[in-house]
Amino acid sequence: MTMAAQPVFVVLWSSAFIAGIVGVGAAPPMLVLFGRYAIAGVLLTGYAVMVRVTWPRGRRLRHVAVAGLLMQMVQFGAFYTAMGNHVPAAVIALVQGLNPVVIALFAGVLGETVTARQWFGFGIGGVGVAMAVLDQSSFSLIGLVLCLIGLLGLSIGTVYQKHYVPDVDPRASTALHVVVSAPIAGALALATGQTHVSDVARFAGSLTWMVLVNSIAAFLLLNMMLRQWDATRVGKLFFATPVVTALLAWVLIGQSVGALTVVGLAIGLIGLVFAARKPSSPAATAPQPALAVR
């Protein structure tokens, strides 16, 4: 897990943007989300029951539900609606790449520290995101606002979970996250009357990928990393997802990026280098637990 978790997570997470673009091209965003959450909820809950995980109760259960609604319903509800408004996958990933900056603003709440070097890296990463967003002209202001709402949902949800319920079994929390989000997505789909599927094959294919890879594998991995590492370290991985998303979007669905976007992606990677590691210190050279990798 130490060696593979981070790059595997980046690839899995990035693929969600491609599957989302395919899905909302075949069905309305809330219907896509409802299908994703309903199927994933059944599978994840069944698995958690089978392996007899310890479920949170009382106040801890409510905290897990709140984190799930923020990380699942708010984040993807906004992002998928932005996709429906023709926001390119790479741009959504770039806005989401600001996640470590937002998380760093809450570092004090989590009892974590952010060094000057990390703040410098976050700033550079933010500049890269801004450059790439400015290079886009095919979406409206509402699309950018939706992206920002999705960013806040992910960031605040990550901080909330890390602060209130960091030790909940990731299998239980992942299952609960999608279970509490499914009925809300379904109610919104019904309330807006957006229930028509225009391409059943594309809809089914995107749902299969989103359920098995994105809702289950990626979020299990995310929750496990949040349980083992500090939120700032986990959050910095989102600086890498725009580059991978842009490459996947270009290869798989033909979404090209402009020159300024490429420059923004490169600057974002430089920011990742600065933000990725804390300066070495005597404490850092002491023996660490196997999963507490710096």
PDB file of C-alpha atoms in Angstrom:
ATOM      1  CA  MET A   1       0.000   0.000   0.000  1.00  0.00           C
ATOM      2  CA  THR A   2       2.861   2.365   0.860  1.00  0.00           C
ATOM      3  CA  MET A   3       4.363   2.202  -2.639  1.00  0.00           C
ATOM      4  CA  ALA A   4       1.246   1.766  -4.766  1.00  0.00           C
ATOM      5  CA  ALA A   5      -1.588   3.610  -3.017  1.00  0.00           C
ATOM      6  CA  GLN A   6      -0.846   7.125  -4.232  1.00  0.00           C
ATOM      7  CA  PRO A   7      -0.323   6.548  -8.003  1.00  0.00           C
ATOM      8  CA  VAL A   8      -3.133   3.976  -8.127  1.00  0.00           C
ATOM      9  CA  PHE A   9      -5.494   6.401  -6.416  1.00  0.00           C
ATOM     10  CA  VAL A  10      -4.620   9.208  -8.850  1.00  0.00           C
ATOM     11  CA  VAL A  11      -5.374   7.019 -11.884  1.00  0.00           C
ATOM     12  CA  LEU A  12      -8.600   5.617 -10.432  1.00  0.00           C
ATOM     13  CA  TRP A  13      -9.807   9.036  -9.327  1.00  0.00           C
ATOM     14  CA  SER A  14      -8.960  10.631 -12.685  1.00  0.00           C
ATOM     15  CA  SER A  15     -10.915   7.999 -14.585  1.00  0.00           C
ATOM     16  CA  ALA A  16     -14.090   9.135 -12.805  1.00  0.00           C
ATOM     17  CA  PHE A  17     -14.124  12.340 -14.849  1.00  0.00           C
ATOM     18  CA  ILE A  18     -14.039  10.374 -18.097  1.00  0.00           C
ATOM     19  CA  ALA A  19     -16.765   7.980 -16.959  1.00  0.00           C
ATOM     20  CA  GLY A  20     -18.807  10.964 -15.795  1.00  0.00           C
ATOM     21  CA  ILE A  21     -18.572  12.706 -19.181  1.00  0.00           C
ATOM     22  CA  VAL A  22     -19.698   9.498 -20.890  1.00  0.00           C
ATOM     23  CA  GLY A  23     -22.510   9.010 -18.371  1.00  0.00           C
ATOM     24  CA  VAL A  24     -24.021  12.499 -18.548  1.00  0.00           C
ATOM     25  CA  GLY A  25     -23.865  12.256 -22.324  1.00  0.00           C
ATOM     26  CA  ALA A  26     -26.309   9.355 -22.097  1.00  0.00           C
ATOM     27  CA  ALA A  27     -28.526  10.363 -19.141  1.00  0.00           C
ATOM     28  CA  PRO A  28     -29.224  13.352 -16.840  1.00  0.00           C
ATOM     29  CA  PRO A  29     -26.605  13.990 -14.109  1.00  0.00           C
ATOM     30  CA  MET A  30     -28.841  13.179 -11.114  1.00  0.00           C
ATOM     31  CA  LEU A  31     -30.040   9.940 -12.707  1.00  0.00           C
ATOM     32  CA  VAL A  32     -26.417   8.927 -13.310  1.00  0.00           C
ATOM     33  CA  LEU A  33     -25.591   9.681  -9.683  1.00  0.00           C
ATOM     34  CA  PHE A  34     -28.616   7.796  -8.381  1.00  0.00           C
ATOM     35  CA  GLY A  35     -27.696   4.705 -10.387  1.00  0.00           C
ATOM     36  CA  ARG A  36     -24.094   4.921  -9.219  1.00  0.00           C
ATOM     37  CA  TYR A  37     -24.932   5.344  -5.552  1.00  0.00           C
ATOM     38  CA  ALA A  38     -27.793   2.833  -5.444  1.00  0.00           C
ATOM     39  CA  ILE A  39     -25.794   0.003  -6.985  1.00  0.00           C
ATOM     40  CA  ALA A  40     -22.600   0.824  -5.096  1.00  0.00           C
ATOM     41  CA  GLY A  41     -24.565   1.123  -1.858  1.00  0.00           C
ATOM     42  CA  VAL A  42     -25.996  -2.373  -2.196  1.00  0.00           C
ATOM     43  CA  LEU A  43     -22.626  -3.918  -3.073  1.00  0.00           C
ATOM     44  CA  LEU A  44     -20.626  -2.075  -0.420  1.00  0.00           C
ATOM     45  CA  THR A  45     -23.172  -2.675   2.335  1.00  0.00           C
ATOM     46  CA  GLY A  46     -23.416  -6.356   1.461  1.00  0.00           C
ATOM     47  CA  TYR A  47     -19.650  -6.705   1.564  1.00  0.00           C
ATOM     48  CA  ALA A  48     -19.363  -4.813   4.851  1.00  0.00           C
ATOM     49  CA  VAL A  49     -22.018  -7.042   6.444  1.00  0.00           C
ATOM     50  CA  MET A  50     -20.345 -10.165   5.085  1.00  0.00           C
ATOM     51  CA  VAL A  51     -16.969  -9.314   6.605  1.00  0.00           C
ATOM     52  CA  ARG A  52     -18.633  -8.089   9.802  1.00  0.00           C
ATOM     53  CA  VAL A  53     -17.242  -4.584   9.979  1.00  0.00           C
ATOM     54  CA  THR A  54     -17.926  -2.457  13.030  1.00  0.00           C
ATOM     55  CA  TRP A  55     -20.578   0.115  12.156  1.00  0.00           C
ATOM     56  CA  PRO A  56     -20.561   3.593  13.726  1.00  0.00           C
ATOM     57  CA  ARG A  57     -23.513   4.416  15.954  1.00  0.00           C
ATOM     58  CA  GLY A  58     -25.224   7.470  17.364  1.00  0.00           C
ATOM     59  CA  ARG A  59     -23.312  10.706  16.947  1.00  0.00           C
ATOM     60  CA  ARG A  60     -20.489   8.991  15.057  1.00  0.00           C
ATOM     61  CA  LEU A  61     -22.993   7.651  12.533  1.00  0.00           C
ATOM     62  CA  ARG A  62     -24.365  11.152  11.998  1.00  0.00           C
ATOM     63  CA  HIS A  63     -20.856  12.505  11.464  1.00  0.00           C
ATOM     64  CA  VAL A  64     -20.133   9.823   8.854  1.00  0.00           C
ATOM     65  CA  ALA A  65     -23.416  10.658   7.096  1.00  0.00           C
ATOM     66  CA  VAL A  66     -22.583  14.374   6.966  1.00  0.00           C
ATOM     67  CA  ALA A  67     -19.108  13.666   5.591  1.00  0.00           C
ATOM     68  CA  GLY A  68     -20.635  11.331   3.005  1.00  0.00           C
ATOM     69  CA  LEU A  69     -23.173  13.885   1.808  1.00  0.00           C
ATOM     70  CA  LEU A  70     -20.423  16.473   1.405  1.00  0.00           C
ATOM     71  CA  MET A  71     -17.913  14.182  -0.292  1.00  0.00           C
ATOM     72  CA  GLN A  72     -20.418  12.357  -2.484  1.00  0.00           C
ATOM     73  CA  MET A  73     -23.642  14.288  -3.048  1.00  0.00           C
ATOM     74  CA  VAL A  74     -22.356  17.861  -2.957  1.00  0.00           C
ATOM     75  CA  GLN A  75     -19.112  17.136  -4.765  1.00  0.00           C
ATOM     76  CA  PHE A  76     -20.367  14.918  -7.566  1.00  0.00           C
ATOM     77  CA  GLY A  77     -23.790  16.523  -7.785  1.00  0.00           C
ATOM     78  CA  ALA A  78     -22.040  19.782  -8.663  1.00  0.00           C
ATOM     79  CA  PHE A  79     -19.347  18.215 -10.853  1.00  0.00           C
ATOM     80  CA  TYR A  80     -21.771  16.083 -12.871  1.00  0.00           C
ATOM     81  CA  THR A  81     -24.089  19.035 -13.399  1.00  0.00           C
ATOM     82  CA  ALA A  82     -21.050  20.997 -14.602  1.00  0.00           C
ATOM     83  CA  MET A  83     -20.306  18.169 -17.043  1.00  0.00           C
ATOM     84  CA  GLY A  84     -23.881  18.495 -18.280  1.00  0.00           C
ATOM     85  CA  ASN A  85     -23.089  22.169 -18.908  1.00  0.00           C
ATOM     86  CA  HIS A  86     -20.201  21.107 -21.160  1.00  0.00           C
ATOM     87  CA  VAL A  87     -17.337  21.853 -18.776  1.00  0.00           C
ATOM     88  CA  PRO A  88     -14.335  19.792 -20.006  1.00  0.00           C
ATOM     89  CA  ALA A  89     -13.125  16.958 -17.788  1.00  0.00           C
ATOM     90  CA  ALA A  90      -9.629  18.434 -17.468  1.00  0.00           C
ATOM     91  CA  VAL A  91     -10.987  21.765 -16.223  1.00  0.00           C
ATOM     92  CA  ILE A  92     -13.134  20.076 -13.556  1.00  0.00           C
ATOM     93  CA  ALA A  93     -10.093  18.108 -12.438  1.00  0.00           C
ATOM     94  CA  LEU A  94      -8.011  21.280 -12.366  1.00  0.00           C
ATOM     95  CA  VAL A  95     -10.512  23.087 -10.141  1.00  0.00           C
ATOM     96  CA  GLN A  96     -10.665  20.009  -7.928  1.00  0.00           C
ATOM     97  CA  GLY A  97      -6.866  20.224  -7.821  1.00  0.00           C
ATOM     98  CA  LEU A  98      -7.275  23.170  -5.443  1.00  0.00           C
ATOM     99  CA  ASN A  99      -8.462  20.660  -2.830  1.00  0.00           C
ATOM    100  CA  PRO A 100      -5.142  20.630  -0.913  1.00  0.00           C
ATOM    101  CA  VAL A 101      -5.205  24.429  -0.688  1.00  0.00           C
ATOM    102  CA  VAL A 102      -8.683  24.419   0.840  1.00  0.00           C
ATOM    103  CA  ILE A 103      -7.753  21.559   3.181  1.00  0.00           C
ATOM    104  CA  ALA A 104      -4.640  23.456   4.271  1.00  0.00           C
ATOM    105  CA  LEU A 105      -6.847  26.354   5.380  1.00  0.00           C
ATOM    106  CA  PHE A 106      -8.377  23.970   7.919  1.00  0.00           C
ATOM    107  CA  ALA A 107      -5.065  22.467   9.057  1.00  0.00           C
ATOM    108  CA  GLY A 108      -5.389  24.048  12.494  1.00  0.00           C
ATOM    109  CA  VAL A 109      -8.745  22.361  13.044  1.00  0.00           C
ATOM    110  CA  LEU A 110      -7.096  18.999  12.453  1.00  0.00           C
ATOM    111  CA  GLY A 111      -4.092  19.726  14.660  1.00  0.00           C
ATOM    112  CA  GLU A 112      -1.798  19.543  11.631  1.00  0.00           C
ATOM    113  CA  THR A 113       0.835  22.033  10.505  1.00  0.00           C
ATOM    114  CA  VAL A 114       1.493  23.418   7.047  1.00  0.00           C
ATOM    115  CA  THR A 115       5.027  24.623   6.357  1.00  0.00           C
ATOM    116  CA  ALA A 116       5.990  27.703   4.372  1.00  0.00           C
ATOM    117  CA  ARG A 117       7.336  25.419   1.659  1.00  0.00           C
ATOM    118  CA  GLN A 118       3.989  23.672   1.394  1.00  0.00           C
ATOM    119  CA  TRP A 119       2.106  26.979   1.245  1.00  0.00           C
ATOM    120  CA  PHE A 120       4.458  28.042  -1.565  1.00  0.00           C
ATOM    121  CA  GLY A 121       3.652  24.811  -3.409  1.00  0.00           C
ATOM    122  CA  PHE A 122      -0.076  25.304  -2.882  1.00  0.00           C
ATOM    123  CA  GLY A 123       0.193  28.826  -4.276  1.00  0.00           C
ATOM    124  CA  ILE A 124       2.026  27.656  -7.388  1.00  0.00           C
ATOM    125  CA  GLY A 125      -0.529  24.891  -7.865  1.00  0.00           C
ATOM    126  CA  GLY A 126      -3.346  27.419  -7.586  1.00  0.00           C
ATOM    127  CA  VAL A 127      -1.737  29.596 -10.257  1.00  0.00           C
ATOM    128  CA  GLY A 128      -1.536  26.578 -12.557  1.00  0.00           C
ATOM    129  CA  VAL A 129      -5.221  25.850 -12.019  1.00  0.00           C
ATOM    130  CA  ALA A 130      -6.154  29.480 -12.724  1.00  0.00           C
ATOM    131  CA  MET A 131      -4.161  29.527 -15.956  1.00  0.00           C
ATOM    132  CA  ALA A 132      -5.832  26.375 -17.223  1.00  0.00           C
ATOM    133  CA  VAL A 133      -9.308  27.630 -16.311  1.00  0.00           C
ATOM    134  CA  LEU A 134      -8.673  30.945 -18.101  1.00  0.00           C
ATOM    135  CA  ASP A 135      -7.737  28.971 -21.218  1.00  0.00           C
ATOM    136  CA  GLN A 136     -11.277  27.589 -21.484  1.00  0.00           C
ATOM    137  CA  SER A 137     -14.015  29.421 -23.365  1.00  0.00           C
ATOM    138  CA  SER A 138     -16.610  26.695 -23.962  1.00  0.00           C
ATOM    139  CA  PHE A 139     -18.522  26.919 -20.700  1.00  0.00           C
ATOM    140  CA  SER A 140     -20.514  29.522 -18.789  1.00  0.00           C
ATOM    141  CA  LEU A 141     -19.936  31.128 -15.416  1.00  0.00           C
ATOM    142  CA  ILE A 142     -22.442  28.704 -13.869  1.00  0.00           C
ATOM    143  CA  GLY A 143     -20.148  25.853 -14.888  1.00  0.00           C
ATOM    144  CA  LEU A 144     -17.242  27.367 -12.966  1.00  0.00           C
ATOM    145  CA  VAL A 145     -19.476  28.057  -9.937  1.00  0.00           C
ATOM    146  CA  LEU A 146     -20.588  24.422  -9.954  1.00  0.00           C
ATOM    147  CA  CYS A 147     -16.955  23.311 -10.026  1.00  0.00           C
ATOM    148  CA  LEU A 148     -16.194  25.480  -7.000  1.00  0.00           C
ATOM    149  CA  ILE A 149     -19.187  24.039  -5.120  1.00  0.00           C
ATOM    150  CA  GLY A 150     -17.938  20.537  -5.886  1.00  0.00           C
ATOM    151  CA  LEU A 151     -14.465  21.500  -4.660  1.00  0.00           C
ATOM    152  CA  LEU A 152     -15.864  22.775  -1.357  1.00  0.00           C
ATOM    153  CA  GLY A 153     -17.922  19.615  -0.916  1.00  0.00           C
ATOM    154  CA  LEU A 154     -14.852  17.407  -1.261  1.00  0.00           C
ATOM    155  CA  SER A 155     -12.526  19.573   0.825  1.00  0.00           C
ATOM    156  CA  ILE A 156     -14.886  20.293   3.708  1.00  0.00           C
ATOM    157  CA  GLY A 157     -16.072  16.684   3.713  1.00  0.00           C
ATOM    158  CA  THR A 158     -12.479  15.444   3.913  1.00  0.00           C
ATOM    159  CA  VAL A 159     -11.682  17.776   6.810  1.00  0.00           C
ATOM    160  CA  TYR A 160     -14.962  16.936   8.571  1.00  0.00           C
ATOM    161  CA  GLN A 161     -14.340  13.199   8.409  1.00  0.00           C
ATOM    162  CA  LYS A 162     -10.711  13.524   9.467  1.00  0.00           C
ATOM    163  CA  HIS A 163     -11.709  15.726  12.416  1.00  0.00           C
ATOM    164  CA  TYR A 164     -14.752  13.875  13.762  1.00  0.00           C
ATOM    165  CA  VAL A 165     -14.497  10.229  12.663  1.00  0.00           C
ATOM    166  CA  PRO A 166     -10.939   9.475  11.508  1.00  0.00           C
ATOM    167  CA  ASP A 167     -10.926   5.961  12.955  1.00  0.00           C
ATOM    168  CA  VAL A 168     -14.162   4.590  11.456  1.00  0.00           C
ATOM    169  CA  ASP A 169     -13.617   1.440   9.396  1.00  0.00           C
ATOM    170  CA  PRO A 170     -13.209   2.679   5.782  1.00  0.00           C
ATOM    171  CA  ARG A 171     -15.431  -0.138   4.499  1.00  0.00           C
ATOM    172  CA  ALA A 172     -18.271   1.045   6.717  1.00  0.00           C
ATOM    173  CA  SER A 173     -17.778   4.751   5.986  1.00  0.00           C
ATOM    174  CA  THR A 174     -17.541   4.208   2.222  1.00  0.00           C
ATOM    175  CA  ALA A 175     -20.772   2.190   2.232  1.00  0.00           C
ATOM    176  CA  LEU A 176     -22.595   4.737   4.372  1.00  0.00           C
ATOM    177  CA  HIS A 177     -21.430   7.626   2.189  1.00  0.00           C
ATOM    178  CA  VAL A 178     -23.159   6.279  -0.913  1.00  0.00           C
ATOM    179  CA  VAL A 179     -26.180   4.904   0.943  1.00  0.00           C
ATOM    180  CA  VAL A 180     -27.113   8.311   2.382  1.00  0.00           C
ATOM    181  CA  SER A 181     -26.484  10.022  -0.972  1.00  0.00           C
ATOM    182  CA  ALA A 182     -28.555   7.688  -3.180  1.00  0.00           C
ATOM    183  CA  PRO A 183     -32.056   8.782  -2.063  1.00  0.00           C
ATOM    184  CA  ILE A 184     -31.179  12.459  -2.409  1.00  0.00           C
ATOM    185  CA  ALA A 185     -29.892  11.972  -5.950  1.00  0.00           C
ATOM    186  CA  GLY A 186     -33.011   9.955  -6.802  1.00  0.00           C
ATOM    187  CA  ALA A 187     -35.340  12.589  -5.332  1.00  0.00           C
ATOM    188  CA  LEU A 188     -33.610  15.347  -7.305  1.00  0.00           C
ATOM    189  CA  ALA A 189     -33.881  13.332 -10.531  1.00  0.00           C
ATOM    190  CA  LEU A 190     -37.614  12.834  -9.967  1.00  0.00           C
ATOM    191  CA  ALA A 191     -38.204  16.430  -8.876  1.00  0.00           C
ATOM    192  CA  THR A 192     -36.574  17.810 -12.012  1.00  0.00           C
ATOM    193  CA  GLY A 193     -38.216  15.240 -14.288  1.00  0.00           C
ATOM    194  CA  GLN A 194     -34.831  14.228 -15.683  1.00  0.00           C
ATOM    195  CA  THR A 195     -35.166  10.474 -15.937  1.00  0.00           C
ATOM    196  CA  HIS A 196     -34.740   9.758 -19.656  1.00  0.00           C
ATOM    197  CA  VAL A 197     -31.819   7.616 -20.830  1.00  0.00           C
ATOM    198  CA  SER A 198     -30.831   8.418 -24.401  1.00  0.00           C
ATOM    199  CA  ASP A 199     -28.145   5.741 -24.813  1.00  0.00           C
ATOM    200  CA  VAL A 200     -28.629   2.625 -22.685  1.00  0.00           C
ATOM    201  CA  ALA A 201     -25.305   1.018 -23.629  1.00  0.00           C
ATOM    202  CA  ARG A 202     -23.206   4.086 -22.741  1.00  0.00           C
ATOM    203  CA  PHE A 203     -25.228   4.622 -19.578  1.00  0.00           C
ATOM    204  CA  ALA A 204     -24.720   1.022 -18.443  1.00  0.00           C
ATOM    205  CA  GLY A 205     -21.026   1.032 -19.318  1.00  0.00           C
ATOM    206  CA  SER A 206     -20.297   4.266 -17.462  1.00  0.00           C
ATOM    207  CA  LEU A 207     -22.289   3.093 -14.433  1.00  0.00           C
ATOM    208  CA  THR A 208     -20.364  -0.173 -14.304  1.00  0.00           C
ATOM    209  CA  TRP A 209     -17.053   1.656 -14.279  1.00  0.00           C
ATOM    210  CA  MET A 210     -18.173   4.316 -11.798  1.00  0.00           C
ATOM    211  CA  VAL A 211     -19.574   1.757  -9.373  1.00  0.00           C
ATOM    212  CA  LEU A 212     -16.750  -0.777  -9.402  1.00  0.00           C
ATOM    213  CA  VAL A 213     -13.764   1.521  -9.903  1.00  0.00           C
ATOM    214  CA  ASN A 214     -14.760   4.981  -8.671  1.00  0.00           C
ATOM    215  CA  SER A 215     -17.377   4.487  -5.945  1.00  0.00           C
ATOM    216  CA  ILE A 216     -15.855   1.321  -4.503  1.00  0.00           C
ATOM    217  CA  ALA A 217     -12.140   1.000  -5.264  1.00  0.00           C
ATOM    218  CA  ALA A 218     -11.185   4.696  -5.288  1.00  0.00           C
ATOM    219  CA  PHE A 219     -13.179   5.687  -2.213  1.00  0.00           C
ATOM    220  CA  LEU A 220     -12.097   2.649  -0.213  1.00  0.00           C
ATOM    221  CA  LEU A 221      -8.536   3.662  -0.975  1.00  0.00           C
ATOM    222  CA  LEU A 222      -9.237   7.322  -0.146  1.00  0.00           C
ATOM    223  CA  ASN A 223     -10.802   6.465   3.199  1.00  0.00           C
ATOM    224  CA  MET A 224      -7.945   4.091   4.044  1.00  0.00           C
ATOM    225  CA  MET A 225      -5.397   6.812   3.285  1.00  0.00           C
ATOM    226  CA  LEU A 226      -7.336   9.309   5.415  1.00  0.00           C
ATOM    227  CA  ARG A 227      -7.221   6.797   8.243  1.00  0.00           C
ATOM    228  CA  GLN A 228      -3.445   6.287   7.946  1.00  0.00           C
ATOM    229  CA  TRP A 229      -2.083   9.677   6.863  1.00  0.00           C
ATOM    230  CA  ASP A 230      -2.801  13.336   7.598  1.00  0.00           C
ATOM    231  CA  ALA A 231      -5.393  15.126   5.463  1.00  0.00           C
ATOM    232  CA  THR A 232      -2.857  17.528   3.933  1.00  0.00           C
ATOM    233  CA  ARG A 233      -0.773  14.647   2.593  1.00  0.00           C
ATOM    234  CA  VAL A 234      -3.820  12.954   1.102  1.00  0.00           C
ATOM    235  CA  GLY A 235      -5.144  16.216  -0.313  1.00  0.00           C
ATOM    236  CA  LYS A 236      -1.958  16.978  -2.249  1.00  0.00           C
ATOM    237  CA  LEU A 237      -2.608  13.972  -4.495  1.00  0.00           C
ATOM    238  CA  PHE A 238      -5.325  15.994  -6.195  1.00  0.00           C
ATOM    239  CA  PHE A 239      -2.668  18.226  -7.757  1.00  0.00           C
ATOM    240  CA  ALA A 240      -1.672  15.229  -9.905  1.00  0.00           C
ATOM    241  CA  THR A 241      -5.157  14.280 -11.114  1.00  0.00           C
ATOM    242  CA  PRO A 242      -5.568  17.120 -13.670  1.00  0.00           C
ATOM    243  CA  VAL A 243      -2.599  15.913 -15.720  1.00  0.00           C
ATOM    244  CA  VAL A 244      -3.794  12.314 -15.728  1.00  0.00           C
ATOM    245  CA  THR A 245      -7.369  13.399 -16.461  1.00  0.00           C
ATOM    246  CA  ALA A 246      -6.275  15.557 -19.382  1.00  0.00           C
ATOM    247  CA  LEU A 247      -4.326  12.660 -20.883  1.00  0.00           C
ATOM    248  CA  LEU A 248      -7.216  10.225 -20.409  1.00  0.00           C
ATOM    249  CA  ALA A 249      -9.717  12.708 -21.850  1.00  0.00           C
ATOM    250  CA  TRP A 250      -7.530  13.271 -24.899  1.00  0.00           C
ATOM    251  CA  VAL A 251      -6.915   9.571 -25.540  1.00  0.00           C
ATOM    252  CA  LEU A 252     -10.335   8.140 -24.670  1.00  0.00           C
ATOM    253  CA  ILE A 253     -12.920  10.797 -25.541  1.00  0.00           C
ATOM    254  CA  GLY A 254     -11.034  13.219 -27.782  1.00  0.00           C
ATOM    255  CA  GLN A 255     -11.108  16.261 -25.479  1.00  0.00           C
ATOM    256  CA  SER A 256      -8.038  18.306 -26.396  1.00  0.00           C
ATOM    257  CA  VAL A 257      -6.420  21.007 -24.263  1.00  0.00           C
ATOM    258  CA  GLY A 258      -5.001  24.377 -25.266  1.00  0.00           C
ATOM    259  CA  ALA A 259      -1.431  25.618 -24.886  1.00  0.00           C
ATOM    260  CA  LEU A 260      -2.229  27.673 -21.772  1.00  0.00           C
ATOM    261  CA  THR A 261      -3.870  24.645 -20.180  1.00  0.00           C
ATOM    262  CA  VAL A 262      -0.725  22.587 -20.812  1.00  0.00           C
ATOM    263  CA  VAL A 263       1.365  25.317 -19.178  1.00  0.00           C
ATOM    264  CA  GLY A 264      -1.069  25.399 -16.256  1.00  0.00           C
ATOM    265  CA  LEU A 265      -0.777  21.651 -15.840  1.00  0.00           C
ATOM    266  CA  ALA A 266       3.023  21.902 -15.794  1.00  0.00           C
ATOM    267  CA  ILE A 267       2.948  24.681 -13.190  1.00  0.00           C
ATOM    268  CA  GLY A 268       0.518  22.641 -11.113  1.00  0.00           C
ATOM    269  CA  LEU A 269       2.998  19.753 -11.104  1.00  0.00           C
ATOM    270  CA  ILE A 270       5.754  22.074  -9.895  1.00  0.00           C
ATOM    271  CA  GLY A 271       3.455  23.069  -7.061  1.00  0.00           C
ATOM    272  CA  LEU A 272       2.976  19.400  -6.229  1.00  0.00           C
ATOM    273  CA  VAL A 273       6.727  18.919  -5.902  1.00  0.00           C
ATOM    274  CA  PHE A 274       6.942  21.726  -3.346  1.00  0.00           C
ATOM    275  CA  ALA A 275       3.806  20.700  -1.461  1.00  0.00           C
ATOM    276  CA  ALA A 276       4.470  16.973  -1.443  1.00  0.00           C
ATOM    277  CA  ARG A 277       7.098  16.764   1.274  1.00  0.00           C
ATOM    278  CA  LYS A 278       7.856  18.512   4.512  1.00  0.00           C
ATOM    279  CA  PRO A 279      11.423  19.629   5.169  1.00  0.00           C
ATOM    280  CA  SER A 280      13.566  16.975   6.773  1.00  0.00           C
ATOM    281  CA  SER A 281      14.067  17.224  10.510  1.00  0.00           C
ATOM    282  CA  PRO A 282      15.620  15.088  13.228  1.00  0.00           C
ATOM    283  CA  ALA A 283      12.168  13.788  14.101  1.00  0.00           C
ATOM    284  CA  ALA A 284      11.590  12.841  10.502  1.00  0.00           C
ATOM    285  CA  THR A 285      14.621  10.582  10.466  1.00  0.00           C
ATOM    286  CA  ALA A 286      13.420   8.566  13.441  1.00  0.00           C
ATOM    287  CA  PRO A 287      11.941   5.110  12.747  1.00  0.00           C
ATOM    288  CA  GLN A 288       8.332   5.370  11.560  1.00  0.00           C
ATOM    289  CA  PRO A 289       5.479   2.877  11.458  1.00  0.00           C
ATOM    290  CA  ALA A 290       5.253   0.956   8.173  1.00  0.00           C
ATOM    291  CA  LEU A 291       2.338   3.031   6.812  1.00  0.00           C
ATOM    292  CA  ALA A 292       3.459   6.421   8.136  1.00  0.00           C
ATOM    293  CA  VAL A 293       5.540   7.241   5.078  1.00  0.00           C
ATOM    294  CA  ARG A 294       6.671  10.819   4.545  1.00  0.00           C
TER     295      ARG A 294
END
